[in-house]
Amino acid sequence: MKKKELALKVIETLKTAYPVAECTLDYDDAWKLLVSVRLAAQCTDARVNVVVQDLYARYPDVAALAQATPEEIEEIVRPCGLGKSKARDISACMRILRDQYDGKVPDSFDALLSLPGVGRKSANLIMGDVFGKPAIVTDTHCIRLCNRIGLVDGIKDPKRVEMALWKIIPPEEGNDFCHRLVLHGREICTARTKPYCDRCVLEKLCAKNI
């Protein structure tokens, strides 16, 4: 089976198993997703969702957060780990949004990449979830599962995985597909335990490169 054909079968199977494909970071505004995705590096989404409640209560909009010092932000976000660097990036990012984008998050991939602390994964997430544009978010679940299933062959670098997936995933499916990989990776095709292949909906499709 060719990779493009396999990809389509995997997409349709995961759609049935996980009909709702959503980001697990809580947000009601684009700038909040930008903040949360930075905090989510080496931290669980569940913890980020708790920590940002205090952050947004104290700094309810871009202008307020842009006025906060990195030290003030760090005091709140420290439970997410890497507090100093994350606070520094969030502070710089919010100031750029305030000063250059009228407090709005830009809808250009390159503009997003130019923001402090925003890499390809974060930019793709914003493009897909906020602006509804084609996106492929190569987080750890996506990389692990795509290698195991056989959609990519032994590729661990996030950008290389992304580029490989663009060739076989229909653009309109990429964002939701990656969300479903996260759900499947947490529940079935796990990283820290042996994957539960006996109850995996992809069992007959998967190359099992474990």
XYZ file of C-alpha atoms in Angstrom:
210
model
C 0.000 0.000 0.000
C 1.376 3.410 -0.964
C 1.797 5.994 1.759
C -0.855 8.326 0.362
C -3.388 5.495 0.261
C -2.406 4.448 3.781
C -2.759 8.023 4.993
C -6.322 8.276 3.659
C -7.315 5.016 5.327
C -5.757 6.115 8.625
C -7.531 9.483 8.440
C -10.946 7.912 7.855
C -10.433 5.315 10.595
C -9.434 7.930 13.153
C -12.414 10.090 12.169
C -14.708 7.267 13.194
C -12.834 6.593 16.438
C -12.480 10.270 17.394
C -15.286 12.241 15.742
C -14.435 15.384 17.702
C -10.966 16.692 16.892
C -10.070 19.682 19.030
C -7.040 21.266 20.622
C -6.794 20.234 24.266
C -5.491 23.654 25.306
C -8.286 25.890 26.597
C -8.585 29.287 24.919
C -11.213 31.758 23.772
C -8.924 34.137 21.905
C -6.005 33.658 19.532
C -3.473 35.376 21.795
C -4.368 33.002 24.626
C -3.616 29.993 22.445
C -0.314 31.631 21.552
C 0.529 31.931 25.252
C -0.675 28.449 26.134
C 1.198 26.688 23.367
C 4.431 28.322 24.562
C 3.741 27.162 28.106
C 2.946 23.651 26.872
C 6.558 22.935 25.896
C 7.675 20.052 28.125
C 4.474 20.445 30.138
C 1.051 18.798 29.958
C -1.875 20.641 28.432
C -3.880 19.878 31.577
C -1.413 21.733 33.775
C -1.212 24.655 31.355
C -5.009 24.960 31.401
C -4.902 25.364 35.186
C -1.953 27.770 35.324
C -3.279 30.182 32.698
C -6.432 30.807 34.704
C -4.399 32.846 37.191
C -2.407 34.484 34.391
C -5.501 35.673 32.525
C -7.265 36.740 35.700
C -4.428 39.154 36.403
C -3.704 40.088 32.781
C -6.987 39.819 30.839
C -5.821 41.104 27.451
C -2.762 41.603 25.253
C -2.184 45.152 26.468
C -2.223 44.132 30.130
C 0.103 41.160 29.596
C 2.434 43.303 27.474
C 2.829 45.683 30.410
C 3.779 42.893 32.814
C 7.453 42.267 33.425
C 8.946 38.871 32.602
C 9.488 38.404 36.347
C 5.802 38.979 37.088
C 4.801 36.504 34.392
C 7.352 33.953 35.581
C 5.926 34.056 39.083
C 2.635 32.719 37.734
C 3.814 30.331 34.997
C 6.646 28.708 36.948
C 4.621 25.473 37.550
C 4.786 24.826 33.789
C 8.582 24.515 33.944
C 11.223 26.566 32.140
C 9.536 29.584 33.686
C 12.242 32.129 32.968
C 12.535 31.479 29.225
C 8.793 31.035 28.747
C 8.005 34.258 30.608
C 10.617 36.129 28.589
C 9.150 34.898 25.297
C 5.555 35.604 26.327
C 6.450 39.117 27.445
C 8.299 39.902 24.200
C 5.585 38.311 22.076
C 2.756 40.288 23.684
C 4.683 43.540 23.256
C 5.121 42.839 19.553
C 1.399 42.075 19.194
C 0.586 45.322 20.974
C 3.062 47.489 19.086
C 3.007 45.975 15.597
C -0.299 44.143 15.189
C -2.814 46.272 17.115
C -3.100 43.526 19.727
C -4.097 40.891 17.156
C -2.377 37.625 16.265
C -1.140 37.708 12.650
C -2.647 35.184 10.235
C 0.580 34.739 8.266
C 2.719 31.672 8.927
C 5.944 33.618 8.421
C 4.754 36.437 10.691
C 3.938 33.908 13.400
C 7.370 32.313 13.048
C 8.958 35.709 13.622
C 7.370 35.993 17.081
C 9.530 35.099 20.112
C 9.112 31.490 21.197
C 6.993 30.507 18.189
C 8.265 27.583 16.134
C 6.726 25.648 13.266
C 4.586 23.476 15.545
C 3.055 26.487 17.306
C 2.596 28.425 14.083
C 0.820 25.495 12.445
C -1.452 25.088 15.450
C -2.462 28.749 15.293
C -2.965 28.631 11.523
C -5.156 25.545 11.739
C -7.151 26.099 14.912
C -7.572 29.868 14.853
C -7.616 30.703 11.158
C -8.880 27.429 9.691
C -6.018 27.170 7.232
C -4.136 24.002 6.193
C -1.777 22.946 8.967
C 0.229 19.968 10.168
C 1.287 20.059 13.815
C 4.211 17.691 14.304
C 4.252 17.249 18.065
C 5.703 14.199 19.815
C 2.517 12.153 19.326
C 2.400 12.902 15.608
C 6.062 12.005 15.114
C 5.818 8.797 17.142
C 2.603 7.531 15.579
C 3.478 8.393 11.994
C 6.706 6.430 12.320
C 4.974 3.477 13.974
C 2.152 3.379 11.451
C 4.536 3.693 8.515
C 3.468 7.079 7.174
C 7.094 8.183 7.533
C 10.181 6.017 7.769
C 12.472 6.587 10.717
C 12.163 10.380 10.638
C 12.369 12.086 14.025
C 13.013 15.698 13.034
C 9.710 17.627 13.333
C 10.179 19.724 10.200
C 11.131 16.707 8.079
C 8.085 14.811 9.351
C 5.911 17.821 8.540
C 7.299 18.086 5.012
C 6.783 14.351 4.443
C 3.188 14.516 5.644
C 2.355 17.483 3.425
C 3.023 15.159 0.465
C 0.496 12.512 1.531
C -2.124 14.249 3.705
C -4.882 16.286 2.003
C -4.376 19.909 3.146
C -7.896 20.216 4.523
C -7.394 17.116 6.712
C -4.009 17.928 8.264
C -5.047 19.921 11.324
C -7.796 17.572 12.547
C -5.668 14.536 11.698
C -2.921 15.769 14.020
C -5.417 16.422 16.824
C -6.699 12.860 16.444
C -3.158 11.503 16.595
C -2.761 13.252 19.956
C -5.938 11.626 21.280
C -4.914 8.214 19.942
C -1.355 8.605 21.212
C -2.526 9.393 24.727
C -5.088 6.624 24.909
C -3.804 3.737 22.789
C -0.459 4.198 21.045
C 1.317 5.394 24.148
C 4.933 6.397 24.606
C 5.728 5.389 28.172
C 4.030 2.007 28.127
C 3.731 -0.703 25.518
C 1.074 0.434 23.012
C -2.309 -1.227 23.326
C -2.307 -2.799 19.873
C -5.014 -5.287 20.892
C -7.587 -2.492 21.058
C -6.220 -0.205 18.361
C -8.526 0.739 15.468
C -5.458 0.993 13.244
C -4.186 -2.487 14.089
C -4.768 -3.846 10.584
C -3.230 -0.829 8.877
C -0.254 -0.196 11.126
C 3.277 -1.238 10.192
C 3.976 -1.617 13.944
C 7.390 0.028 13.818
C 7.601 0.023 17.587
